[in-house]
Coordinates of C-alpha atoms in Angstrom, one line a residue:
M1 CA 55.2 -21.2 21.5
K2 CA 52.8 -20.1 18.8
D3 CA 52.5 -16.4 18.0
P4 CA 49.0 -15.3 19.2
T5 CA 48.9 -12.6 16.5
I6 CA 49.3 -15.2 13.7
T7 CA 46.6 -17.4 15.3
L8 CA 44.2 -14.4 15.4
D9 CA 44.9 -13.5 11.8
R10 CA 44.2 -17.0 10.7
R11 CA 40.9 -17.0 12.5
L12 CA 39.9 -13.7 11.0
T13 CA 40.9 -14.9 7.5
S14 CA 38.8 -18.1 8.1
I15 CA 35.8 -16.1 9.2
K16 CA 36.0 -13.7 6.2
A17 CA 36.3 -16.6 3.8
A18 CA 33.3 -18.4 5.3
R19 CA 31.2 -15.2 5.0
S20 CA 32.2 -14.7 1.4
M21 CA 31.0 -18.2 0.5
K22 CA 27.4 -18.9 -0.3
A23 CA 25.9 -21.3 2.3
A24 CA 24.6 -24.4 0.6
G25 CA 21.9 -26.9 1.4
R26 CA 19.9 -29.6 -0.4
V27 CA 16.2 -29.9 -1.0
R28 CA 14.7 -32.7 1.0
R29 CA 11.0 -32.1 0.8
F30 CA 8.8 -30.0 -1.5
D31 CA 5.1 -29.4 -0.8
G32 CA 3.3 -26.7 -2.9
Q33 CA 5.3 -23.6 -2.4
I34 CA 7.0 -24.8 0.9
V35 CA 10.5 -26.2 0.6
H36 CA 12.4 -28.1 3.3
A37 CA 16.1 -28.2 2.9
T38 CA 19.0 -29.6 4.9
S39 CA 20.1 -27.0 7.5
F40 CA 22.5 -24.3 6.4
P41 CA 23.6 -21.1 8.1
A42 CA 20.9 -18.6 7.1
S43 CA 18.6 -16.5 9.3
V44 CA 14.9 -15.9 8.7
G45 CA 14.4 -13.4 5.9
T46 CA 17.4 -14.5 3.9
E47 CA 16.8 -14.7 0.1
C48 CA 17.9 -17.9 -1.5
R49 CA 17.9 -19.5 -4.9
I50 CA 17.2 -23.2 -5.7
E51 CA 18.5 -25.0 -8.7
C52 CA 15.7 -26.5 -10.8
E53 CA 15.7 -29.6 -12.9
S54 CA 15.8 -27.5 -16.1
G55 CA 19.0 -25.8 -15.0
T56 CA 17.3 -22.5 -14.1
W57 CA 17.0 -21.1 -10.5
A58 CA 13.9 -20.6 -8.4
E59 CA 13.7 -17.7 -5.9
A60 CA 12.8 -18.5 -2.3
E61 CA 13.0 -16.9 1.2
V62 CA 13.8 -18.5 4.6
I63 CA 10.8 -18.4 6.9
G64 CA 11.9 -20.6 9.8
F65 CA 13.3 -23.9 11.0
L66 CA 11.6 -27.2 11.7
D67 CA 13.0 -30.6 12.8
N68 CA 16.6 -29.9 11.7
Y69 CA 15.4 -28.5 8.3
T70 CA 15.5 -25.0 7.0
V71 CA 12.0 -24.0 5.8
M72 CA 11.7 -21.8 2.7
V73 CA 8.8 -20.6 0.6
L74 CA 9.0 -19.9 -3.1
T75 CA 8.6 -16.3 -4.0
G76 CA 8.5 -16.6 -7.8
G77 CA 5.7 -19.1 -8.2
A78 CA 5.7 -22.8 -8.9
A79 CA 9.1 -24.3 -10.0
P80 CA 10.2 -27.8 -11.2
L81 CA 12.2 -28.8 -8.1
V82 CA 13.7 -32.2 -7.4
A83 CA 14.9 -33.8 -4.2
G84 CA 18.6 -33.0 -3.6
A85 CA 18.5 -29.8 -5.6
R86 CA 21.2 -27.3 -4.5
V87 CA 20.2 -24.3 -2.4
E88 CA 22.3 -21.1 -2.2
T89 CA 21.9 -18.0 -0.2
K90 CA 21.8 -14.6 -1.8
Q91 CA 21.2 -11.7 0.6
R92 CA 18.9 -10.5 3.4
A93 CA 15.8 -8.6 2.4
D94 CA 15.3 -6.6 5.6
V95 CA 16.2 -3.1 4.2
V96 CA 14.3 -1.1 1.5
A97 CA 15.6 1.7 -0.6
V98 CA 13.6 5.0 -0.1
G99 CA 13.5 8.5 -1.4
R100 CA 11.3 11.0 -3.4
G101 CA 11.8 8.9 -6.5
L102 CA 9.1 6.6 -5.1
L103 CA 6.4 9.1 -5.7
G104 CA 4.0 8.5 -8.5
R105 CA 5.2 4.9 -9.0
V106 CA 3.8 1.4 -8.6
F107 CA 5.9 -1.4 -7.1
D108 CA 5.5 -5.1 -6.3
G109 CA 6.3 -6.7 -2.9
A110 CA 10.0 -7.0 -3.7
G111 CA 10.3 -3.4 -4.7
A112 CA 10.5 -4.0 -8.5
P113 CA 8.6 -1.4 -10.6
L114 CA 5.3 -2.6 -12.1
D115 CA 4.7 0.5 -14.2
G116 CA 7.4 0.0 -16.8
L117 CA 9.2 3.3 -16.0
G118 CA 12.5 1.7 -14.9
D119 CA 14.2 1.7 -11.5
P120 CA 13.8 4.9 -9.5
I121 CA 16.8 6.9 -8.2
L122 CA 16.7 6.5 -4.4
E123 CA 19.1 8.1 -2.0
S124 CA 18.4 6.4 1.3
S125 CA 17.3 3.2 3.0
W126 CA 14.9 2.1 5.8
P127 CA 14.4 -1.1 7.8
L128 CA 11.7 -3.2 6.2
R129 CA 10.0 -4.0 9.5
G130 CA 10.5 -0.5 10.9
Q131 CA 12.2 0.9 13.9
R132 CA 10.8 0.4 17.4
V133 CA 9.6 3.8 18.7
N134 CA 9.6 4.9 22.3
P135 CA 5.9 5.3 23.2
L136 CA 6.7 8.7 24.9
R137 CA 7.7 10.0 21.4
R138 CA 4.1 9.5 20.2
K139 CA 2.1 12.7 20.4
P140 CA -1.6 12.6 21.1
V141 CA -3.9 12.9 18.1
R142 CA -5.2 16.5 18.1
A143 CA -5.5 17.7 14.5
A144 CA -8.1 16.5 12.0
L145 CA -7.1 15.0 8.6
D146 CA -9.3 16.0 5.7
V147 CA -10.2 12.8 3.7
G148 CA -12.7 14.5 1.3
V149 CA -15.6 12.2 2.3
R150 CA -18.5 14.0 4.0
A151 CA -19.7 11.2 6.3
L152 CA -16.1 10.7 7.6
N153 CA -15.2 14.4 7.9
G154 CA -18.5 15.3 9.6
L155 CA -19.5 12.3 11.6
L156 CA -16.4 10.1 12.1
T157 CA -13.6 12.7 11.9
I158 CA -10.2 11.1 11.4
G159 CA -7.2 12.6 13.1
R160 CA -3.6 12.8 11.9
G161 CA -1.8 9.8 13.3
Q162 CA -5.0 7.8 13.9
K163 CA -5.4 4.1 13.1
V164 CA -8.8 3.3 11.5
G165 CA -10.3 0.1 10.2
I166 CA -12.9 -0.2 7.4
I167 CA -14.9 -3.3 8.2
A168 CA -17.3 -4.9 5.7
G169 CA -18.1 -8.1 3.8
S170 CA -17.1 -8.6 0.2
G171 CA -18.5 -6.3 -2.5
V172 CA -19.8 -3.5 -0.2
G173 CA -17.5 -0.8 -1.5
K174 CA -14.3 -0.8 0.6
S175 CA -12.0 -0.3 -2.3
S176 CA -14.2 2.4 -3.9
L177 CA -14.1 4.3 -0.6
L178 CA -10.3 4.0 -0.4
S179 CA -10.1 5.3 -4.0
C180 CA -12.2 8.4 -3.1
I181 CA -10.0 9.1 0.0
A182 CA -6.8 8.7 -2.0
R183 CA -7.9 11.3 -4.5
Y184 CA -9.3 13.9 -2.2
T185 CA -7.3 13.7 1.0
S186 CA -5.2 16.7 2.2
A187 CA -2.3 14.4 3.3
D188 CA 1.2 15.3 1.9
I189 CA 1.9 11.7 0.8
V190 CA -0.5 8.8 0.1
I191 CA 0.8 5.2 0.2
I192 CA -1.5 2.4 -0.8
G193 CA -0.8 -1.3 -0.2
L194 CA -3.0 -3.5 -2.3
I195 CA -2.3 -6.9 -0.6
G196 CA -3.9 -10.1 -1.8
E197 CA -6.6 -8.5 -4.0
R198 CA -7.6 -9.6 -7.5
G199 CA -5.3 -8.6 -10.3
R200 CA -8.1 -7.0 -12.2
E201 CA -9.0 -4.9 -9.2
V202 CA -5.4 -3.8 -8.8
S203 CA -5.2 -2.8 -12.5
G204 CA -8.5 -0.8 -12.3
F205 CA -7.5 0.9 -9.1
V206 CA -4.1 2.0 -10.5
E207 CA -5.6 3.2 -13.8
E208 CA -8.3 5.3 -12.0
L209 CA -5.9 6.8 -9.5
S210 CA -3.1 7.6 -12.1
A211 CA -5.6 9.8 -14.0
S212 CA -6.0 12.1 -11.0
D213 CA -3.7 15.0 -10.0
S214 CA -3.1 13.4 -6.6
F215 CA -1.1 10.6 -8.2
A216 CA 2.0 12.7 -8.2
H217 CA 2.3 12.3 -4.4
T218 CA 1.1 8.7 -4.3
I219 CA 3.0 5.4 -4.0
I220 CA 1.3 2.1 -4.7
V221 CA 2.6 -1.3 -3.6
A222 CA 0.6 -4.1 -5.3
V223 CA 0.8 -7.8 -4.5
P224 CA -2.1 -9.7 -6.0
A225 CA -3.6 -12.8 -4.6
D226 CA -1.7 -15.2 -6.9
Q227 CA 1.6 -14.1 -5.4
S228 CA 3.6 -16.0 -2.7
P229 CA 2.5 -15.4 1.0
V230 CA 6.0 -14.1 1.7
L231 CA 5.6 -11.4 -1.0
R232 CA 2.2 -10.5 0.3
L233 CA 3.7 -9.9 3.8
R234 CA 6.7 -8.2 2.3
G235 CA 4.4 -5.9 0.4
L236 CA 2.6 -4.8 3.6
H237 CA 5.9 -4.2 5.4
R238 CA 7.3 -2.3 2.4
A239 CA 4.3 0.0 2.2
T240 CA 4.6 0.7 5.9
A241 CA 8.4 1.3 5.7
Y242 CA 7.8 3.9 2.9
A243 CA 5.3 5.6 5.2
E244 CA 7.7 5.6 8.2
Y245 CA 10.5 7.1 6.0
F246 CA 8.4 10.0 4.9
R247 CA 7.1 10.6 8.4
S248 CA 10.8 10.9 9.5
Q249 CA 11.0 13.7 6.9
G250 CA 8.2 15.6 8.7
K251 CA 5.5 14.7 6.2
N252 CA 1.9 13.9 7.0
V253 CA 1.4 10.5 5.4
L254 CA -1.8 8.6 4.8
L255 CA -1.2 4.8 4.6
M256 CA -4.0 2.7 3.3
V257 CA -3.9 -1.1 3.3
D258 CA -6.4 -3.3 1.4
S259 CA -6.7 -5.7 3.1
L260 CA -5.5 -6.6 6.5
T261 CA -7.5 -9.9 6.3
R262 CA -5.5 -11.0 3.2
V263 CA -2.3 -10.3 5.2
A264 CA -3.6 -12.5 8.0
H265 CA -4.3 -15.2 5.5
A266 CA -0.7 -15.0 4.2
Q267 CA 0.7 -15.2 7.8
R268 CA -1.6 -18.2 8.5
E269 CA -0.1 -20.1 5.5
L270 CA 3.4 -19.5 6.8
G271 CA 2.6 -20.2 10.4
L272 CA 0.9 -23.6 9.6
A273 CA 3.8 -24.5 7.4
L274 CA 6.1 -24.0 10.4
G275 CA 4.0 -26.3 12.6
E276 CA 2.1 -23.7 14.6
H277 CA -1.1 -24.9 16.2
P278 CA -4.2 -23.3 14.7
T279 CA -6.5 -21.6 17.2
T280 CA -9.7 -19.6 16.5
K281 CA -10.9 -20.3 12.9
G282 CA -7.5 -21.8 12.0
Y283 CA -5.4 -18.7 12.8
P284 CA -2.1 -19.5 14.6
P285 CA -0.8 -17.2 17.3
S286 CA 1.7 -15.5 15.0
V287 CA -1.2 -13.8 13.1
I288 CA -2.4 -12.0 16.2
S289 CA 1.2 -10.9 16.9
L290 CA 1.6 -9.6 13.4
I291 CA -1.5 -7.5 13.4
G292 CA -0.5 -5.8 16.6
S293 CA 3.1 -5.1 15.5
V294 CA 1.9 -3.7 12.1
L295 CA -0.8 -1.5 13.4
E296 CA 1.5 0.1 16.0
R297 CA 3.8 1.3 13.3
A298 CA 1.4 4.1 12.4
G299 CA 1.1 7.3 14.6
L300 CA 2.7 10.6 15.2
D301 CA 6.4 11.4 15.7
S302 CA 7.0 14.2 18.2
Q303 CA 10.6 14.8 17.1
T304 CA 10.0 15.3 13.4
G305 CA 6.4 16.5 13.5
G306 CA 5.4 13.9 10.9
S307 CA 2.6 11.5 11.1
V308 CA 1.3 8.2 9.6
T309 CA -2.4 7.9 9.5
G310 CA -3.4 4.3 8.9
I311 CA -6.6 3.1 7.2
Y312 CA -6.9 -0.7 7.0
T313 CA -9.7 -2.6 5.3
I314 CA -10.8 -5.8 7.1
L315 CA -12.9 -8.4 5.3
A316 CA -15.7 -9.7 7.6
D317 CA -16.4 -13.3 6.6
G318 CA -20.2 -13.6 5.9
D319 CA -20.7 -10.0 7.0
D320 CA -20.0 -11.0 10.6
T321 CA -18.4 -8.0 12.2
T322 CA -18.7 -9.3 15.8
N323 CA -17.2 -12.9 15.9
D324 CA -14.4 -12.7 13.3
P325 CA -11.0 -13.1 15.1
I326 CA -9.2 -10.7 12.7
V327 CA -12.0 -8.0 13.2
D328 CA -11.9 -8.5 17.0
T329 CA -8.1 -8.3 17.2
A330 CA -7.8 -5.3 15.0
R331 CA -10.7 -3.4 16.6
A332 CA -9.0 -3.7 20.0
I333 CA -5.8 -2.0 18.7
L334 CA -7.3 0.6 16.3
D335 CA -8.4 4.1 17.3
G336 CA -11.7 3.7 15.5
H337 CA -13.6 1.6 13.0
I338 CA -15.9 2.3 10.0
V339 CA -18.5 -0.4 9.3
L340 CA -20.0 -0.6 5.8
S341 CA -23.6 -1.8 5.5
R342 CA -24.6 -4.2 2.8
K343 CA -28.2 -3.1 3.2
Q344 CA -27.3 0.5 2.5
A345 CA -25.1 -0.6 -0.5
E346 CA -28.1 -2.5 -1.9
Q347 CA -30.2 0.7 -1.6
G348 CA -27.7 2.5 -3.7
V349 CA -26.1 4.6 -0.9
F350 CA -22.4 5.3 -1.4
P351 CA -20.4 5.3 0.7
A352 CA -22.5 2.7 2.6
I353 CA -21.3 3.7 6.0
D354 CA -23.3 2.4 9.0
V355 CA -22.8 5.5 11.1
N356 CA -24.3 4.1 14.3
A357 CA -22.1 1.0 14.2
S358 CA -19.0 3.1 13.5
I359 CA -16.8 5.2 15.8
S360 CA -13.8 7.5 15.8
R361 CA -12.1 7.5 19.2
T362 CA -10.1 10.6 18.5
M363 CA -12.9 12.7 17.1
T364 CA -13.6 14.4 20.4
D365 CA -10.0 15.8 20.4
C366 CA -10.0 16.9 16.8
V367 CA -13.3 18.9 16.4
S368 CA -15.0 21.7 18.3
P369 CA -17.6 20.9 21.0
T370 CA -20.4 22.3 18.8
H371 CA -19.4 20.1 15.9
M372 CA -19.3 17.1 18.2
A373 CA -22.8 17.9 19.6
R374 CA -24.3 18.1 16.1
A375 CA -22.7 14.7 15.1
R376 CA -24.2 13.1 18.2
K377 CA -27.6 14.5 17.4
F378 CA -27.3 13.2 13.9
R379 CA -26.5 9.7 15.2
R380 CA -29.4 10.0 17.7
Y381 CA -31.9 10.8 15.0
L382 CA -30.6 8.1 12.7
S383 CA -30.8 5.5 15.5
L384 CA -34.4 6.5 16.4
W385 CA -35.5 6.1 12.8
D386 CA -33.8 2.7 12.4
Q387 CA -35.3 1.4 15.7
N388 CA -38.9 2.5 14.8
R389 CA -38.8 2.2 11.0
D390 CA -40.9 -1.0 10.8
L391 CA -43.4 0.3 13.3
M392 CA -43.9 3.5 11.4
L393 CA -44.2 1.9 8.0
L394 CA -46.9 -0.6 9.3
G395 CA -48.9 2.3 10.7
G396 CA -48.4 1.4 14.4
Y397 CA -47.2 4.9 15.2
Q398 CA -49.2 8.1 15.1
T399 CA -47.5 11.5 14.6
G400 CA -47.4 13.5 17.7
Q401 CA -46.8 10.7 20.2
D402 CA -43.1 11.4 20.4
P403 CA -41.8 14.8 19.3
E404 CA -38.2 13.6 19.0
L405 CA -39.2 10.6 16.8
D406 CA -41.3 13.0 14.7
A407 CA -38.2 15.2 14.2
A408 CA -36.1 12.1 13.3
S409 CA -38.6 10.9 10.8
Q410 CA -38.8 14.3 9.1
A411 CA -35.0 14.6 9.0
Y412 CA -34.3 11.1 7.8
P413 CA -34.1 11.9 4.0
S414 CA -31.6 14.8 4.8
L415 CA -29.6 12.4 7.0
I416 CA -29.2 9.9 4.2
G417 CA -28.5 12.7 1.8
F418 CA -25.7 13.8 4.0
I419 CA -24.1 10.4 4.0
A420 CA -24.5 9.7 0.3
Q421 CA -21.8 11.2 -1.9
G422 CA -20.8 10.8 -5.6
M423 CA -17.7 8.9 -6.5
H424 CA -16.3 12.1 -8.1
E425 CA -17.5 14.6 -5.5
R426 CA -15.2 16.1 -2.9
S427 CA -16.4 17.4 0.4
S428 CA -13.8 19.2 2.6
L429 CA -13.8 19.4 6.3
V430 CA -15.1 23.0 6.1
E431 CA -17.9 22.0 3.7
S432 CA -18.8 19.0 5.7
D433 CA -19.1 21.0 8.9
A434 CA -21.2 23.7 7.2
R435 CA -23.5 21.0 5.8
L436 CA -23.9 19.5 9.3
Q437 CA -24.6 22.9 10.7
A438 CA -27.3 23.5 8.1
L439 CA -29.0 20.3 9.3
F440 CA -28.8 21.2 13.0
P441 CA -28.5 25.0 13.3

């Protein structure tokens, strides 16, 4: 009779040996950045390397499985692959290193420094895709966050732990508004994810922000549009993981992502490569699931007292803020949205915030009743002017017919003056409230 102890030892030795070996597959199909290889034991998220014709190795990541093939996407750009090329696994990329050494630094989607300052010294780690939080641990949003922009502080007050979207077409000033908020906010830590944007814009954003005093408590994760869709998604998750870590340390974190639409485009590329069926405007179901899971990672933590306030830009194709599926999906989950008006931007108003089309669902709980009443009166006057502007300019209205419209017409220049703010001008919560009080004593 065989000794069961010896049999068990042999099994354990066999398992350990198998784990220590690098699983290997062979390339069978190569289309753009998507690689199909013969099946090998590797879970989604595993980093791999593929032998190139030149003898070098290309970096890739497993994104799924399809028709008995392991599907990977190249993370380092185009590579000279050939059929039958060897595939080896490296490691999983589901944990990120974190610590105070991240502050004042710029990283790519894989966590490599882009600022030439060498690898930071980091003492801890955090799950790349976060930790699921019991909803009962989420405190209600009750305290306002100073973002340094008068129109937001006074009329669309953002609360600590709130999730807000900035919705606009291209070239209306989303990135410029984020830059102002990053410089002037009162948050303890500012984390910025520049996902899928132009490389020139990333360089300009970093250069402008690094010249300010606030850069010492800022972290930037930049993944330009020419990077792999896997790296774009990883950049989003990395920025969010950094924010969650500092929240666990009791810090009030402001997380800004530019843009959520580019993230959706990256997920669409991967979803279609895995055979998902496209639905509205070509977006597969995994895009909707991704948006919900990412946005829910922001919020307050009742145990640590920390918070992650999320601001996400959303590109509205063709300035359509009503029928775009990404806009609709995000708006249903967010605690408020800020719409930027191309018409106001063309008139030279910055920030070009369309106050009447925007809303902060937590503002009522974050400001005093008198402040809220003044903000509602501001919106009422602005709406009256917009609705009757053409009639008044054409001479179809005579002063005195409607006292409220007369008051709105007289106040209109002051209303626009309240919204408009210089790029290098800061307006605190207290100053914004005082200015609003001066308009409506």
